[in-house]
XYZ file of C-alpha atoms in Angstrom:
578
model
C -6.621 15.510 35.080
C -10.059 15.705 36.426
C -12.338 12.995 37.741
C -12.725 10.107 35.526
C -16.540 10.721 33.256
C -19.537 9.260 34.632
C -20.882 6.078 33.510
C -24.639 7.695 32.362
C -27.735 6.357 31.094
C -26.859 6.399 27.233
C -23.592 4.886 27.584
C -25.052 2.523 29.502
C -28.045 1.505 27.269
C -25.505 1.173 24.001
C -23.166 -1.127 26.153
C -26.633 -2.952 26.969
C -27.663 -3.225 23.585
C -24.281 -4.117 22.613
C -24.091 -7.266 24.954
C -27.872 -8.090 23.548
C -26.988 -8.942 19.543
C -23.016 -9.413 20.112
C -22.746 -13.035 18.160
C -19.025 -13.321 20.087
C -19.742 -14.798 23.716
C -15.451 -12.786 24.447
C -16.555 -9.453 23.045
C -19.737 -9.694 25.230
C -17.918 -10.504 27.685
C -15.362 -7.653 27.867
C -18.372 -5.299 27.645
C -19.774 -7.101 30.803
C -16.567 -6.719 32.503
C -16.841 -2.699 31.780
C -20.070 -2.053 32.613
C -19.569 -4.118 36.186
C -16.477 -2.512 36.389
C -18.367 1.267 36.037
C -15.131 1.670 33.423
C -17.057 4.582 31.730
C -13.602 5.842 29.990
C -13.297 2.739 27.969
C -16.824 2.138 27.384
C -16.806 5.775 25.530
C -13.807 4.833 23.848
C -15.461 1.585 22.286
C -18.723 3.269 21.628
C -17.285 6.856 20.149
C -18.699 6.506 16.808
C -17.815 3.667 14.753
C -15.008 2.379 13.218
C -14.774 4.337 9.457
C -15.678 2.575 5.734
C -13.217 4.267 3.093
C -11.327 3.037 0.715
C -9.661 0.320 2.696
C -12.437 -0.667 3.977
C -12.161 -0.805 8.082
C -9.276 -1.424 9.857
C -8.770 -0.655 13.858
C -7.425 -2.424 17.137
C -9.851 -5.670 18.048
C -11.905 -5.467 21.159
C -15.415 -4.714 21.511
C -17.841 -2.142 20.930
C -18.697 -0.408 16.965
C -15.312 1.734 17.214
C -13.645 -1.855 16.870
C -12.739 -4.750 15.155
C -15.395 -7.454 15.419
C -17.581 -10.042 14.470
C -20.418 -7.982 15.171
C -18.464 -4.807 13.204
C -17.905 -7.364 10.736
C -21.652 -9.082 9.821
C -22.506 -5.397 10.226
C -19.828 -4.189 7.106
C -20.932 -7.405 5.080
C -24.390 -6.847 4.959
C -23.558 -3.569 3.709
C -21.088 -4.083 1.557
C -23.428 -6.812 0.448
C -26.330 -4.701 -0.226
C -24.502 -2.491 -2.366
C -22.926 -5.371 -4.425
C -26.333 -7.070 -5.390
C -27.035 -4.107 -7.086
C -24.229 -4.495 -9.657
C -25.700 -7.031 -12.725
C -25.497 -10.257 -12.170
C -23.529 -10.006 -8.790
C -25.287 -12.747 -6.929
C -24.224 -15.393 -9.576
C -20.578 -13.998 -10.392
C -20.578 -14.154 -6.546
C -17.793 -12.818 -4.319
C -14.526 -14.483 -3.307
C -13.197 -14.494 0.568
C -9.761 -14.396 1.915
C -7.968 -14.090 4.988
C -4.622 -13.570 7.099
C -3.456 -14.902 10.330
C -3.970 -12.473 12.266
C -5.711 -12.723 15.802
C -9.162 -13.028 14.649
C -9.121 -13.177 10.508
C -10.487 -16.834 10.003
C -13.835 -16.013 12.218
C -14.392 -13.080 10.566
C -13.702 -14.534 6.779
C -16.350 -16.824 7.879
C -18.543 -14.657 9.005
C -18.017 -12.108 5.994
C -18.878 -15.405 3.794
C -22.215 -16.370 5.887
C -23.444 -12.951 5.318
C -22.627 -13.257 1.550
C -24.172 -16.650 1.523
C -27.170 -15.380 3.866
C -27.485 -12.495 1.046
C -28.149 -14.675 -1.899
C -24.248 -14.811 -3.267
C -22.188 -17.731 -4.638
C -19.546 -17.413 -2.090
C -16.125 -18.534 -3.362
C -13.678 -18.954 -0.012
C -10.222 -19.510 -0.056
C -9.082 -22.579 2.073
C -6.421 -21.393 4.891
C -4.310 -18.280 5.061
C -4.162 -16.274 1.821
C -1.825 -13.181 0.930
C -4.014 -10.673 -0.423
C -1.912 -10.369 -4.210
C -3.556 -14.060 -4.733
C -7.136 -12.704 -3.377
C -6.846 -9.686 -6.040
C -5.733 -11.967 -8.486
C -8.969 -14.554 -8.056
C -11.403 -11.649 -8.043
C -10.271 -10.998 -11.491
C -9.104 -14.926 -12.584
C -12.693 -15.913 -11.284
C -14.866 -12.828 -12.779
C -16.315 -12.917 -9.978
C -18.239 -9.277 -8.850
C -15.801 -8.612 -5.761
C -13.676 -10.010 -2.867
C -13.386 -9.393 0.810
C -9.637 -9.557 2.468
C -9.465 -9.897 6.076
C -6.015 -8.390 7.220
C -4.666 -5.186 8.348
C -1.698 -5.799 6.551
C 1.444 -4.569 8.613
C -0.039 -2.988 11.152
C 0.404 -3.793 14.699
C -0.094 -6.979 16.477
C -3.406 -5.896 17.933
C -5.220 -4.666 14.731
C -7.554 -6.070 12.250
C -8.876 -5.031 8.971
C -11.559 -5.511 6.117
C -10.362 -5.048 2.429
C -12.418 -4.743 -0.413
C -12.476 -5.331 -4.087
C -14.792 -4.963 -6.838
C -15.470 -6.447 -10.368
C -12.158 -6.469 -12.274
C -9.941 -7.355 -8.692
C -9.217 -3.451 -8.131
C -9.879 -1.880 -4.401
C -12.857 0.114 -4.324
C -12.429 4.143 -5.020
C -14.307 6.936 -4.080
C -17.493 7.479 -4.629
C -18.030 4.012 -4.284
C -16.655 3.724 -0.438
C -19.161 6.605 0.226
C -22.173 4.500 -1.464
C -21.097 1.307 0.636
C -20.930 3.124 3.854
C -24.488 4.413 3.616
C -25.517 1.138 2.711
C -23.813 -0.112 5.993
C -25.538 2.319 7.701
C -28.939 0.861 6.965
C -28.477 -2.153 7.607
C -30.695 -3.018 10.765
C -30.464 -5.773 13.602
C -27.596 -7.744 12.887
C -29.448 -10.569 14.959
C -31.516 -10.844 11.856
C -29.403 -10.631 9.164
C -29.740 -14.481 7.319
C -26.573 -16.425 7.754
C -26.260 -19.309 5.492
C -23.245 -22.208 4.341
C -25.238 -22.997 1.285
C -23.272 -21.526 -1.935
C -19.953 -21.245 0.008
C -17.562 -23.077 -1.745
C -13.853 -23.590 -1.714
C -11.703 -21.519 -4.329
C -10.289 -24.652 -6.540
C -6.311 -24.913 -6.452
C -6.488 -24.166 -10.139
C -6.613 -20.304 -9.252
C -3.067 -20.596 -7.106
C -1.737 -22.228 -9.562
C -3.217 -19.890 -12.817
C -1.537 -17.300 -10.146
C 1.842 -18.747 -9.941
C 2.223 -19.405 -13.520
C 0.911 -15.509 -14.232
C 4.213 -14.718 -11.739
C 6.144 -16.928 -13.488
C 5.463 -15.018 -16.710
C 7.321 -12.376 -15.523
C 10.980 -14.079 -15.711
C 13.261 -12.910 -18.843
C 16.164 -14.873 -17.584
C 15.956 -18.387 -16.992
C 19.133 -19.200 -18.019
C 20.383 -17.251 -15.436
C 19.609 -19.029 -11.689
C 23.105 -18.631 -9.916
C 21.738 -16.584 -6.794
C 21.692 -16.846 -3.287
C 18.563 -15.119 -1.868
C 17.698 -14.579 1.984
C 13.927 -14.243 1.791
C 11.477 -13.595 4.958
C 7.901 -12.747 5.119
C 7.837 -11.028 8.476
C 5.609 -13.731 10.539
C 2.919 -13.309 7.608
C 1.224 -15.378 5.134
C 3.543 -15.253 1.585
C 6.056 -17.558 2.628
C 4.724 -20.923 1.138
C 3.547 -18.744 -2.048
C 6.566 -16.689 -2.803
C 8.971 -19.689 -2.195
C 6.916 -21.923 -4.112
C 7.047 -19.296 -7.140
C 11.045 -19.177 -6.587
C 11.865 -22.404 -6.803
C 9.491 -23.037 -9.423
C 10.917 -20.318 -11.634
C 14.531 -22.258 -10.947
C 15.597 -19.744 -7.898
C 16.922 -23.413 -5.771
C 19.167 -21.761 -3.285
C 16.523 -19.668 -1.332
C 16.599 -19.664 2.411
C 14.205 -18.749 4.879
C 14.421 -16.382 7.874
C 13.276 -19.384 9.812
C 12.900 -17.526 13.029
C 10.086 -15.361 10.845
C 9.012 -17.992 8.628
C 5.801 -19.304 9.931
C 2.444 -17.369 10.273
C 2.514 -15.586 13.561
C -0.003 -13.110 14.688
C 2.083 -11.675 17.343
C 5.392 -10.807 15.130
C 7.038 -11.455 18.269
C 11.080 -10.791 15.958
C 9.823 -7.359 15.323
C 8.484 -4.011 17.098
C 6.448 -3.454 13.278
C 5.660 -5.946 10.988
C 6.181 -3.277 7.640
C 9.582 -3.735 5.871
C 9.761 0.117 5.821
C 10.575 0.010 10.080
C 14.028 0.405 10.975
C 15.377 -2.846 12.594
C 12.676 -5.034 10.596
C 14.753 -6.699 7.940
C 17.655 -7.119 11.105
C 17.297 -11.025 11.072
C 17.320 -11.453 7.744
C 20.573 -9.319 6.787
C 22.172 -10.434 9.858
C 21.426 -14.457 7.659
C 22.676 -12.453 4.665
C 25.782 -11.479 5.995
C 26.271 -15.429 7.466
C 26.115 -16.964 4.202
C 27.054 -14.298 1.959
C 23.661 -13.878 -0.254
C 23.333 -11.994 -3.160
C 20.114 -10.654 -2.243
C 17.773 -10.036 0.765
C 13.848 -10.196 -0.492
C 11.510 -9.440 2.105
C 7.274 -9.301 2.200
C 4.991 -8.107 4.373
C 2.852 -9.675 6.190
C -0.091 -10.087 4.280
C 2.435 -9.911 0.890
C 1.731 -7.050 -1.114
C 4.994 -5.285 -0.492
C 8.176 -5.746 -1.632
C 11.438 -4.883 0.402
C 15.134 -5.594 -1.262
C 18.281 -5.261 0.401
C 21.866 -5.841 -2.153
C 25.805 -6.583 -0.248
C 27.285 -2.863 -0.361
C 31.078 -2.689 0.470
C 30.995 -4.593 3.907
C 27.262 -4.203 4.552
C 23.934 -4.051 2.989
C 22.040 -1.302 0.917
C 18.218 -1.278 1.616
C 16.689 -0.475 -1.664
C 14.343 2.656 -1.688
C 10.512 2.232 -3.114
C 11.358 4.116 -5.803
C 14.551 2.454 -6.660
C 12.753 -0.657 -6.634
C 10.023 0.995 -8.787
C 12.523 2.028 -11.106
C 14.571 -1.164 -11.645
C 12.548 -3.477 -12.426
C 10.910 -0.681 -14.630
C 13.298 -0.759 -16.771
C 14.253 -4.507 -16.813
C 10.841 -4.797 -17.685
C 10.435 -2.431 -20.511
C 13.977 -2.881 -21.613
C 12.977 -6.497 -22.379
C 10.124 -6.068 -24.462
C 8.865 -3.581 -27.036
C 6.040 -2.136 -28.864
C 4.790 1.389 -28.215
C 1.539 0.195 -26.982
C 3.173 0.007 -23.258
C 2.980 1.785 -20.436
C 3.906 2.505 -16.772
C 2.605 4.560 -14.251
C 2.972 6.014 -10.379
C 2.061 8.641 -7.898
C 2.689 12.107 -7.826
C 4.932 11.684 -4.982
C 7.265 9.006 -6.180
C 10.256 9.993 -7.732
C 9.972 11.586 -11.508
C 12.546 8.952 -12.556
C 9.862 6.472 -14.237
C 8.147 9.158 -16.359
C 12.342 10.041 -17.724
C 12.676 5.819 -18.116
C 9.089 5.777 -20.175
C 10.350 8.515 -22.110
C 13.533 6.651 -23.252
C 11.994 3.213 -24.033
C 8.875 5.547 -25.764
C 6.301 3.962 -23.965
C 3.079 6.048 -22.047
C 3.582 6.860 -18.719
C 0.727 7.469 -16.012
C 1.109 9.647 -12.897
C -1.729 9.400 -10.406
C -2.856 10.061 -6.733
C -1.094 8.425 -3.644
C -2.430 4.482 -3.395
C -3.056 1.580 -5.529
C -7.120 2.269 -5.919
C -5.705 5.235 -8.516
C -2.504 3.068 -10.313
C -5.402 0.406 -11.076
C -7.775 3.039 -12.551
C -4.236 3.935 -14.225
C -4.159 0.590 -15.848
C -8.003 0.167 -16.993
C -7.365 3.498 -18.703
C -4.527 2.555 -20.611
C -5.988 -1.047 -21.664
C -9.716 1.126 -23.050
C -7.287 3.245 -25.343
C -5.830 -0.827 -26.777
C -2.887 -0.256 -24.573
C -0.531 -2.694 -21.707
C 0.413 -1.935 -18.260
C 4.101 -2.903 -17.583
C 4.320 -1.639 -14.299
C 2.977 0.494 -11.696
C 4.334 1.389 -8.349
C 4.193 3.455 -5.457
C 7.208 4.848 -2.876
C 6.005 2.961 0.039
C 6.944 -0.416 -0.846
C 4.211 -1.275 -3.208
C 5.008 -2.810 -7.190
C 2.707 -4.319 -9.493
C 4.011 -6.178 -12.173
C 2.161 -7.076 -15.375
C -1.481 -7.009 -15.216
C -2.985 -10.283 -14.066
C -3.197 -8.452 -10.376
C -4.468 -4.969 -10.401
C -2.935 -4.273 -6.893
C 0.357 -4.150 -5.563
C 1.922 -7.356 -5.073
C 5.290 -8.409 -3.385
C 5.679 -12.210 -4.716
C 5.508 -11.553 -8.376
C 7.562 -8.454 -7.582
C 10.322 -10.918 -5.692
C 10.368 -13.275 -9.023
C 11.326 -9.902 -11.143
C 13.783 -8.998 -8.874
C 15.803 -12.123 -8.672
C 15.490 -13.024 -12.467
C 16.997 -9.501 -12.590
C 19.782 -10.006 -9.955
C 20.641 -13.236 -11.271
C 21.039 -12.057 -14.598
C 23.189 -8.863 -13.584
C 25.346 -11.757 -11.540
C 25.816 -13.634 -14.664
C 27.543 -10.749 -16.661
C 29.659 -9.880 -13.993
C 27.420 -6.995 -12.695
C 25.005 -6.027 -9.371
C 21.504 -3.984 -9.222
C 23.483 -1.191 -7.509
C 25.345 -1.248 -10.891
C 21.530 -1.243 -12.648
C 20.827 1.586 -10.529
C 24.219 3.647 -11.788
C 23.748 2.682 -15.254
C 19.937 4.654 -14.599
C 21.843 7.793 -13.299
C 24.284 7.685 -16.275
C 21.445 8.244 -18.226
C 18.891 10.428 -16.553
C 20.445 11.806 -13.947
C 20.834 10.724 -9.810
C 16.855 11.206 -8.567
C 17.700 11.478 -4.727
C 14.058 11.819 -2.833
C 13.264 12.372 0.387
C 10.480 13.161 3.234
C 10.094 15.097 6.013
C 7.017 15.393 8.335
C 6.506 18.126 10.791
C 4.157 18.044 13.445
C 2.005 21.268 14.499
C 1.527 21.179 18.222
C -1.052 22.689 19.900
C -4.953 22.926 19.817
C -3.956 25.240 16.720
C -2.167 22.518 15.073
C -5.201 21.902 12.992
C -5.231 25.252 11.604
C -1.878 25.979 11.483
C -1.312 23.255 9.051
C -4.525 25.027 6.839
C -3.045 28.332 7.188
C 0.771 26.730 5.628
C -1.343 25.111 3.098
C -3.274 28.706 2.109
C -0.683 30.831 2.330
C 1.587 28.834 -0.192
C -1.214 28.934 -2.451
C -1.334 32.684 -2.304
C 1.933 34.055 -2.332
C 4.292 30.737 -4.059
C 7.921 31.132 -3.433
C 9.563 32.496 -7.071
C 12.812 30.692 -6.440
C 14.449 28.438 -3.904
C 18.290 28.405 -2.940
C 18.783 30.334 -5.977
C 16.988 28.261 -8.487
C 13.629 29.533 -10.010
C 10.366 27.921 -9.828
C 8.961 26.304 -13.178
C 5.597 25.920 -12.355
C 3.385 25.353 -9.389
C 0.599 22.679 -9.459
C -2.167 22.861 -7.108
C -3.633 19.604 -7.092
C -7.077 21.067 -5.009
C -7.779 23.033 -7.829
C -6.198 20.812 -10.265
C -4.444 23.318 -11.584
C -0.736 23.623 -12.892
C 0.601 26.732 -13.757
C 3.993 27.873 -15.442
C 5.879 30.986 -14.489
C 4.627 32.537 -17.486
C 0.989 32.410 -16.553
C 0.016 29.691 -18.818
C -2.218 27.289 -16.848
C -3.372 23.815 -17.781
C -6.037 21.497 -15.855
C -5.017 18.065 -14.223
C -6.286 14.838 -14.716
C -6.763 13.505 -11.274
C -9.476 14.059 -8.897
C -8.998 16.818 -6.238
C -6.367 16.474 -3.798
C -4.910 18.521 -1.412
C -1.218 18.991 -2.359
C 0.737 21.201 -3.731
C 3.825 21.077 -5.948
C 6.532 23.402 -6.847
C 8.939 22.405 -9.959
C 12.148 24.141 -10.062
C 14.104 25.063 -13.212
C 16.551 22.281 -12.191
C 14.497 19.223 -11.941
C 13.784 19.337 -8.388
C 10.313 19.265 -6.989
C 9.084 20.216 -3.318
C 5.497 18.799 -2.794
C 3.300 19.420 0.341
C 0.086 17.624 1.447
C -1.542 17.923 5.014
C -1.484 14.405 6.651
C -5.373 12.907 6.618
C -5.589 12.031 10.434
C -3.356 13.931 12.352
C -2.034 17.855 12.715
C 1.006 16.873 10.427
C 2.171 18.153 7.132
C 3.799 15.421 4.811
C 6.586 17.398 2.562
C 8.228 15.451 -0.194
C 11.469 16.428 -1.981
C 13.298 14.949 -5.030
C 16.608 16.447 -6.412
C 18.049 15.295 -9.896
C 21.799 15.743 -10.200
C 23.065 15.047 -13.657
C 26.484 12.880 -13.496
C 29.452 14.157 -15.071
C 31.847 11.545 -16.604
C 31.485 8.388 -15.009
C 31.125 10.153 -11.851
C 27.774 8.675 -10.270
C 29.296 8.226 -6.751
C 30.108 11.763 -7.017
C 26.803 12.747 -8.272
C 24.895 10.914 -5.599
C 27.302 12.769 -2.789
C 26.196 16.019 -4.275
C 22.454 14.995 -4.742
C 22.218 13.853 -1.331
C 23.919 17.229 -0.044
C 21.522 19.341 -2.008
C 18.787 17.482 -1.138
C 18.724 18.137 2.174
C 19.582 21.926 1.773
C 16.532 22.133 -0.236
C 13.987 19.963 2.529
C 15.238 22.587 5.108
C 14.896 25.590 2.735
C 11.220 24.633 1.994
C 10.260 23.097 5.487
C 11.389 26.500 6.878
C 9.990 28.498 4.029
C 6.740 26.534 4.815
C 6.605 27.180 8.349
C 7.618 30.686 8.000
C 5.270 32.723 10.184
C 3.576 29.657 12.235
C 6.424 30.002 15.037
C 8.526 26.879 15.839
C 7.138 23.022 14.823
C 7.396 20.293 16.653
């Protein structure tokens, strides 16, 4: 309602400066088009702040104007990110290593990322072509060089972009280093004068794929074992010619392509979202399942790092969870090998399963904040006290394998799922078989989420007042089963019913876990952008006899008695949600 805002003098001089430096003749255009236009609405919306450094970097919708993704926005971020590198020892000469997707946009700003470098003083090491970001991770380390630069937004929609970046060691940055580089973007001056140069660019050698593919192909424990049909798309993205290469060259020869998504497309016209996580995304490629009866859907996203899996089930097909995924290869992985010296890690709000599967095989087991910048730190830890990652993962879709890439990464994920299927096919057997043989021994882990939206101007608040009053007054027992212990991650803080308290390894973060007598756990976090909380639920159901479809029935019944029980517990005296 109300008249659109006027177009005043200070919107007006930004937009003016803006068309001044802009090094992008279309973004200075659109701003042109605005400001003839009098469009004052989306001239504020472009030039409302700008577009936020954390851990991720940047990532936004393209267009023009700071609050977007740019070439301007991106010299800008370089120069920063650059000044802040330089002062690491010997940065310039270790150098930094650039990468990008194809999305709308990536290969002008990987150039323009390296120019900067160059301009900057650093040996700029630049991939050749499309990249998926597992490889760029994995030269940052292969290369020692100081840190890499990934242009994608990874499977976000069409009309995004992003900036990704990774430090010495090929880990994504953490806090407080995000905080460091943003200050330093925020000095940097003129853009028009930052020093572009093509001098010390050069083109990342094909060694480094291939040092990457053989790294992957590490990872097999079966090759005797290759009988598998596998349906395998990459969602319009950039893994396809790396993931199928690693396949077949680990011996996987009946692989077939989701043709209508094979090829790089930036518009992902097969799918509303390009994340494997979407219902409807994996529809083409289960639909070419079905046709030529495959024993196993793998599917990427589109810049790679994630893994989705989808196994025949009766007359259709089961869509693997993240944490089932997690799990399996897990324990094909640790099964497989020995020595004590191992270890395995994930988040605190992915499924407890892993720390009962490190337990059996007696190997260390990590538990860490939501996101891959933590499992990493998770892995340096373990390697300063003479130890080996096996695996880390998270719930949404994200596996690391080994160590030679200290992010997640789908295509050396896809190789340890198919050596594993294959092998199960050999003896007569499935992974949803691997996945009851796990619940014969620890227990169905059923997990599940729920996110409820606070309406409202208030919704803000209301979400701090759930959050306070749970810390205050913590429920002593749900649907008749008492509480354990309640860990307050803010405080970093666990408690036990008895009083006794202990302090928690990981930085401060706001959620807040309740462990029941019973295995189950309720956790709660406030969602970072919005008015949303995030609640997280895992049940454990112990299988009697050979019972596991049983089991699962009665997991999956509990567990969502127990998501409504502490949703509505939650809510309490906030009125209804939305």
């Amino acid at each position: 309602g109300g008249d659109p805002p006027a177009l005043n003098d200070e919107l007006r001089s930004l937009a003016e400066a803006w068309i001044d430096s802009d090094p992008d003749p279309d973004t200075r255009a659109e701003i042109v088009a605005l400001l003839d236009a009098g469009d004052a609405a989306a001239l504020a919306e472009r030039f409302a702040g700008t577009l936020a450094f954390g851990t991720a970097g940047i990532r936004g919708p393209l267009g023009a104007g700071p609050a977007r993704m740019n070439r301007a926005v991106v010299r800008r971020v370089s120069a920063g990110v650059a000044a802040r590198l330089a002062q690491e020892p010997e940065a310039l000469e270790h150098g930094v290593v650039v990468g990008h997707d194809a999305r709308h946009g990536s290969e002008v700003f990987a150039t323009d990322a390296a120019a900067v470098f160059a301009g900057a003083g650093f040996t700029v090491h630049r991939f050749d072509g499309v990249v998926p970001t597992p490889l760029l991770a994995f030269a940052v380390r292969h290369l020692g060089a100081a840190g890499g630069v990934m242009v994608t937004a990874s499977h976000n929609p069409p009309a995004d972009n992003g900036y990704k970046v990774y430090w010495r060691g090929g880990a994504q940055i953490a806090e407080p280093l995000d905080l460091e580089i943003a200050a330093a973007i925020g000095e940097v001056g003129d853009i028009r004068s930052l020093p572009l140069s093509d001098i010390g660019i050069r083109a990342v050698d094909a060694e480094v794929r291939d040092a990457y593919v053989q790294a992957c192909l590490d990872l097999a424990g079966h090759p005797e074992a290759r009988d598998l049909r596998v349906v395998y798309t990459p969602l319009h993205g950039v893994a396809a010619q790396l993931c199928m290469q690693v396949l077949e060259r680990a011996g996987f020869v009946d692989v077939r392509l989701v043709s209508a998504q094979g090829a790089p497309d930036p518009d992902f016209p097969t799918v509303a979202f390009p994340n494997p996580e979407e219902p409807g995304a994996l529809d083409l490629a289960l639909a070419e399942a079905t046709e030529c009866d495959a024993d196993l859907v793998i599917a990427n996203d589109p810049d790679g790092d994630r893994i989705a899996l989808a196994v025949p089930d009766g007359d259709g097909w089961r869509l693997l969870s993240g944490d089932e995924t997690g799990c399996l290869l897990a324990e094909e992985l640790l099964a497989r090998g020995s020595g004590s010296d191992r270890a395995v890690a994930t988040t605190v709000v992915s499924s407890t399963l892993l720390r009962a599967i490190a337990a059996h095989h007696g190997v260390g087991y990590a538990e860490t904040l939501t996101g891959f910048k933590w499992l990493a730190r998770a892995v340096e830890e373990v390697e300063r006290a003479g130890g080996r990652m096996v695996l880390a993962y998270e719930q949404a879709l994200g596996v690391m394998c080994g160590d030679a890439v200290r992010d997640k990464d789908g295509i050396s994920a896809a190789l340890v799922a198919a050596d594993l299927a294959a092998a199960r096919k050999a003896a007569g057997s499935d992974l949803p078989d691997a996945l009851d043989d796990l619940a014969r021994r620890h227990g169905v882990h059923a997990t599940t989420g729920r996110s409820v939206r606070l309406e409202g101007t208030h919704g803000p608040a209301l979400v701090a007042e759930v959050l306070g009053r749970l810390r205050e007054a913590p429920p002593r027992a749900l649907l008749g089963v008492d509480v354990a212990a309640v860990a307050d991650r803010r405080a970093r803080v666990r408690t036990t019913r008895d009083g006794q308290s202990a302090l928690l390894d990981t930085p401060p973060a706001d959620l807040l876990t309740f462990e029941l007598d019973d295995g189950s756990r309720l956790q709660v976090r406030p969602s970072g952008t919005e008015p949303l909380l995030k609640f997280y639920v895992e049940v454990v159901e112990p299988v009697s006899g050979a019972d596991v479809a049983g089991a699962r029935r009665a997991a999956a019944r509990r567990l969502e008695q127990l998501a409504d029980a502490f949703v509505t517990l939650a809510l309490g005296a906030t009125g209804p949600a939305g």
